[in-house]
XYZ file of C-alpha atoms in Angstrom:
323
model
C 0.033 -0.192 -0.278
C 2.678 2.691 0.936
C 4.903 1.524 -2.354
C 1.260 2.350 -4.025
C 0.514 5.360 -2.644
C 4.069 6.580 -3.578
C 3.735 6.138 -6.738
C 0.808 7.838 -6.734
C 2.582 11.021 -4.827
C 5.345 11.259 -6.965
C 2.283 10.952 -10.234
C 0.551 14.527 -9.258
C 3.840 15.926 -8.334
C 4.918 15.050 -11.432
C 1.780 15.606 -13.999
C 1.934 19.269 -13.675
C 6.357 19.294 -13.837
C 5.415 16.893 -17.236
C 2.102 19.977 -18.503
C 4.596 23.611 -17.969
C 7.701 21.117 -19.443
C 5.161 21.438 -22.493
C 5.414 24.493 -24.690
C 1.297 23.423 -26.727
C 0.071 24.239 -23.047
C -0.082 27.106 -22.752
C -0.188 28.035 -26.664
C -0.318 31.115 -27.297
C -0.559 33.142 -24.906
C 0.591 36.502 -27.531
C -0.301 37.848 -30.793
C 0.688 35.308 -33.329
C 1.961 37.087 -36.482
C 0.829 35.203 -40.672
C 3.673 36.678 -42.646
C 1.742 36.774 -46.156
C 2.960 37.743 -49.451
C 1.236 40.761 -51.236
C -1.422 42.734 -50.032
C -4.279 41.353 -52.741
C -2.635 38.035 -53.979
C -4.126 34.434 -52.894
C -1.563 34.098 -50.078
C -2.550 37.581 -48.416
C -6.171 36.238 -48.874
C -5.607 32.754 -46.902
C -3.170 33.812 -44.156
C -5.845 37.314 -43.485
C -8.608 34.081 -43.381
C -7.163 31.644 -41.672
C -6.299 34.496 -39.156
C -9.274 35.167 -38.148
C -10.483 32.255 -37.531
C -7.760 31.514 -35.352
C -8.297 34.730 -33.708
C -11.726 33.886 -32.686
C -10.851 29.891 -31.809
C -8.112 31.698 -29.051
C -8.400 34.644 -28.419
C -5.847 36.230 -28.703
C -4.468 38.669 -31.306
C -2.564 36.777 -34.769
C -1.912 39.363 -37.372
C -1.220 39.246 -40.887
C 2.166 41.402 -42.395
C 2.051 41.320 -45.967
C 5.417 42.043 -47.512
C 6.125 42.179 -51.453
C 8.821 42.122 -52.841
C 12.033 39.589 -54.250
C 9.477 36.686 -54.926
C 8.001 35.922 -51.777
C 11.822 36.407 -50.858
C 11.831 38.906 -47.959
C 8.751 37.311 -45.722
C 10.122 33.768 -46.109
C 13.576 34.861 -44.646
C 12.033 36.792 -41.984
C 10.092 33.743 -40.894
C 13.554 32.155 -41.407
C 15.939 33.851 -38.321
C 12.093 33.978 -35.815
C 12.592 32.207 -32.682
C 11.889 29.082 -33.319
C 7.945 29.644 -31.040
C 4.689 29.011 -33.216
C 4.897 33.016 -33.257
C 5.932 33.584 -36.039
C 4.751 31.881 -39.805
C 4.940 32.003 -43.458
C 2.155 31.575 -46.450
C 4.556 29.918 -48.112
C 4.194 29.070 -52.007
C 5.785 27.769 -54.725
C 7.604 31.366 -55.869
C 9.739 31.629 -52.083
C 9.612 27.992 -51.569
C 10.578 26.243 -54.840
C 12.173 28.731 -57.558
C 14.365 30.535 -54.839
C 16.957 27.937 -54.769
C 17.486 28.153 -58.531
C 16.693 31.581 -58.958
C 18.649 33.353 -56.327
C 21.438 30.426 -56.010
C 24.095 32.404 -56.063
C 22.452 34.454 -52.269
C 19.363 33.735 -51.313
C 19.020 33.701 -47.650
C 17.371 30.822 -46.304
C 17.257 26.447 -47.335
C 13.233 26.105 -47.690
C 14.086 23.132 -46.491
C 16.613 22.762 -43.089
C 15.460 26.460 -41.883
C 11.291 25.836 -41.602
C 8.943 23.176 -39.590
C 6.012 22.365 -42.209
C 2.574 23.236 -40.481
C -0.087 22.395 -43.343
C -1.515 22.842 -46.044
C -4.035 25.231 -46.510
C -4.621 25.314 -50.342
C -4.644 24.443 -53.511
C -5.729 25.041 -57.314
C -5.307 25.288 -61.115
C -4.122 27.936 -63.731
C -6.372 28.776 -66.148
C -4.761 28.778 -70.508
C -6.498 32.071 -71.478
C -6.287 33.501 -74.802
C -7.521 37.248 -76.553
C -11.202 36.062 -78.072
C -9.331 37.897 -80.917
C -6.945 35.513 -81.269
C -8.676 32.651 -84.176
C -7.766 29.332 -81.144
C -11.257 28.092 -79.968
C -9.067 25.143 -78.358
C -6.226 24.931 -76.785
C -4.781 22.416 -80.020
C -5.623 25.275 -81.678
C -3.522 27.449 -79.786
C -0.462 25.495 -80.036
C -1.523 24.387 -83.580
C -1.423 28.503 -84.265
C 1.389 28.831 -82.350
C 3.284 26.534 -83.382
C 2.120 28.782 -87.633
C 3.416 31.812 -85.978
C 6.733 31.637 -83.943
C 6.635 34.464 -82.449
C 3.443 34.553 -79.667
C 4.028 36.347 -76.382
C 2.745 35.276 -72.496
C 2.354 37.391 -69.751
C 3.238 36.271 -65.677
C 2.865 37.617 -62.466
C 7.083 37.164 -62.188
C 10.203 35.586 -62.888
C 9.531 32.021 -61.677
C 5.737 32.178 -60.413
C 3.137 29.022 -61.315
C 2.171 31.091 -64.380
C 5.791 31.621 -65.761
C 6.496 27.368 -64.917
C 3.039 26.802 -66.375
C 4.102 28.264 -70.197
C 7.859 26.697 -69.689
C 6.080 23.584 -69.032
C 4.058 23.460 -72.205
C 6.437 24.510 -74.225
C 8.303 21.428 -73.306
C 5.231 19.278 -73.558
C 3.759 20.578 -76.501
C 7.015 22.438 -78.540
C 5.621 24.858 -78.638
C 7.697 28.428 -79.073
C 6.314 31.103 -77.082
C 7.884 33.943 -75.511
C 7.892 34.675 -72.184
C 6.898 38.332 -71.091
C 7.262 38.543 -67.546
C 4.839 41.580 -65.095
C 4.745 42.594 -61.715
C 1.470 41.116 -60.590
C -1.100 38.768 -61.867
C -3.514 41.253 -62.717
C -0.788 43.414 -64.502
C -0.272 40.206 -66.589
C -4.081 39.658 -66.936
C -4.372 43.436 -68.668
C -1.504 42.450 -71.293
C -3.818 39.940 -72.525
C -6.628 42.623 -72.431
C -4.374 45.102 -74.287
C -3.098 43.029 -76.572
C 0.570 43.490 -75.460
C 0.435 39.461 -75.451
C -2.022 36.614 -77.133
C -1.904 34.297 -73.477
C -1.207 34.321 -69.821
C -2.187 31.815 -66.958
C -4.024 32.808 -64.421
C -5.760 31.877 -61.502
C -9.323 31.527 -62.324
C -10.090 34.521 -59.605
C -7.661 36.165 -61.825
C -10.029 35.233 -64.581
C -12.481 35.198 -63.819
C -14.377 39.251 -64.131
C -13.422 39.235 -67.628
C -14.085 35.315 -68.469
C -17.976 36.126 -67.493
C -17.497 39.588 -70.213
C -16.502 37.124 -73.266
C -13.128 39.590 -72.979
C -10.604 36.791 -72.761
C -11.000 33.257 -74.424
C -10.358 29.982 -71.343
C -8.579 27.285 -72.873
C -7.705 24.135 -69.797
C -6.635 24.541 -66.566
C -3.531 22.500 -66.102
C -4.252 19.918 -64.424
C -5.471 16.677 -65.261
C -8.606 16.780 -64.351
C -11.270 19.938 -64.429
C -10.972 22.039 -60.617
C -14.554 22.105 -59.194
C -13.358 25.632 -58.713
C -14.122 26.214 -62.454
C -16.316 22.983 -63.218
C -16.929 24.339 -67.246
C -12.739 24.562 -68.312
C -11.542 22.020 -69.749
C -8.629 19.606 -67.667
C -5.336 19.402 -69.792
C -6.423 15.825 -70.287
C -9.566 17.448 -71.622
C -7.860 20.662 -74.262
C -5.262 17.443 -75.765
C -2.300 18.772 -73.225
C -1.406 15.341 -71.216
C 1.387 16.251 -68.721
C 0.659 19.395 -68.047
C 0.244 19.729 -64.878
C 0.523 22.686 -62.839
C -0.286 23.663 -59.178
C -1.006 27.099 -57.318
C -0.571 25.755 -53.524
C 0.155 27.762 -50.443
C 1.148 26.082 -46.893
C 1.832 27.108 -43.480
C 5.908 26.970 -42.452
C 7.097 27.405 -39.139
C 10.817 28.249 -38.669
C 13.147 25.074 -37.856
C 13.063 23.031 -34.586
C 9.642 24.481 -33.810
C 8.629 22.261 -30.633
C 7.455 19.880 -32.314
C 3.862 20.222 -30.118
C 3.350 23.903 -30.981
C 2.951 22.174 -34.876
C 1.114 19.575 -33.418
C -0.884 22.106 -32.368
C -0.976 25.086 -35.373
C -1.760 21.582 -37.734
C -4.698 20.214 -35.614
C -6.679 23.997 -35.104
C -5.693 25.233 -38.716
C -6.725 21.511 -40.263
C -10.681 22.240 -38.582
C -10.833 26.165 -40.462
C -9.787 24.173 -43.527
C -12.140 21.791 -43.065
C -14.689 23.725 -42.022
C -17.415 23.382 -45.400
C -17.660 27.201 -44.853
C -13.948 27.739 -45.419
C -14.422 24.681 -48.323
C -17.138 26.735 -49.809
C -14.982 29.846 -49.761
C -11.748 29.054 -51.069
C -13.583 27.747 -54.381
C -14.921 30.728 -54.708
C -11.086 32.555 -54.275
C -10.332 29.934 -56.631
C -8.553 27.733 -54.334
C -9.509 24.222 -53.057
C -9.116 23.917 -49.115
C -6.162 21.100 -49.015
C -5.462 20.462 -44.937
C -2.951 17.707 -44.342
C -0.525 16.732 -42.125
C 3.299 18.433 -41.345
C 4.650 15.815 -42.974
C 2.394 15.687 -46.267
C 3.811 19.430 -46.799
C 7.161 18.488 -46.164
C 7.543 15.658 -48.806
C 5.563 17.798 -51.264
C 8.513 21.379 -51.439
C 10.767 18.721 -51.479
C 9.408 16.844 -54.666
C 7.489 20.244 -55.661
C 11.722 21.503 -55.776
C 12.641 18.305 -57.648
C 10.072 18.564 -60.230
C 10.470 21.618 -60.867
C 14.157 22.638 -60.401
C 14.902 20.986 -64.095
C 12.892 22.682 -65.709
C 13.764 26.808 -64.267
C 17.670 25.665 -64.575
C 16.754 23.691 -68.148
C 14.965 27.548 -69.362
C 16.923 30.040 -68.248
C 15.083 31.790 -65.780
C 16.745 34.372 -63.913
C 15.642 36.375 -60.774
C 15.229 39.793 -63.161
């Protein structure tokens, strides 16, 4: 009996100590900051949505600090160098986590694998191959044939290394179509270039192109996935359009600094996952051109590695530079 009593007493004394040793037990106790990727961007929207929902769940302020420039590497570097305590997160995407490794090979101040703890994928989407309606091509096959015949068509992108840029390079690779890339400062400017006839085509998110598609001022030929995208069900998939292999996903995931305690990462993953799985979130995200895509930290980490393996050779072969 004495032994049992001693065991119980020791357990009761140890329990509060163990609880105190778990940094997630009192997390969060102050303001959390999510670093976005430029005001008005999809990454910024998703950051603000998640921040608002987390603030409501936790009663602690979660604010968004959106910083544009250098392909998203500026806010990403800030988080890489932040204390590993879960209070600074970044909404990463293909620009700062994949393209930047090659574009800034000599001076990238962080490593997307070594310097971060993946938290969760937040959303995934597609880009749409759009053209000016005056172009004599009503399908992707007709566009490719026309482009090959002309030999000098140009496409716009949201900047070097962006998904819209890489999608164009992928189309060139899988079809042999000779397109000239013209980078712009944002997706909005890339769309304007199509509207004004400065370029003949672009690869834009369904959200960016939605208004002009509805007005008939641009034509959608295909989405960059093997199946139709739920947020744009009327646009043919790449397979349906006759360009299999044309798979280029928009994606957005949250990352914390390396060495952030696993229990805090797990708590963030659990809470944000609950938000992303809510029907309201799924419906809202689709209207923004992305599908909510919660997952484990390991899945996000593996995704970044697979994207690096896939896109790095394409970026290098195309000779894509940072400016």
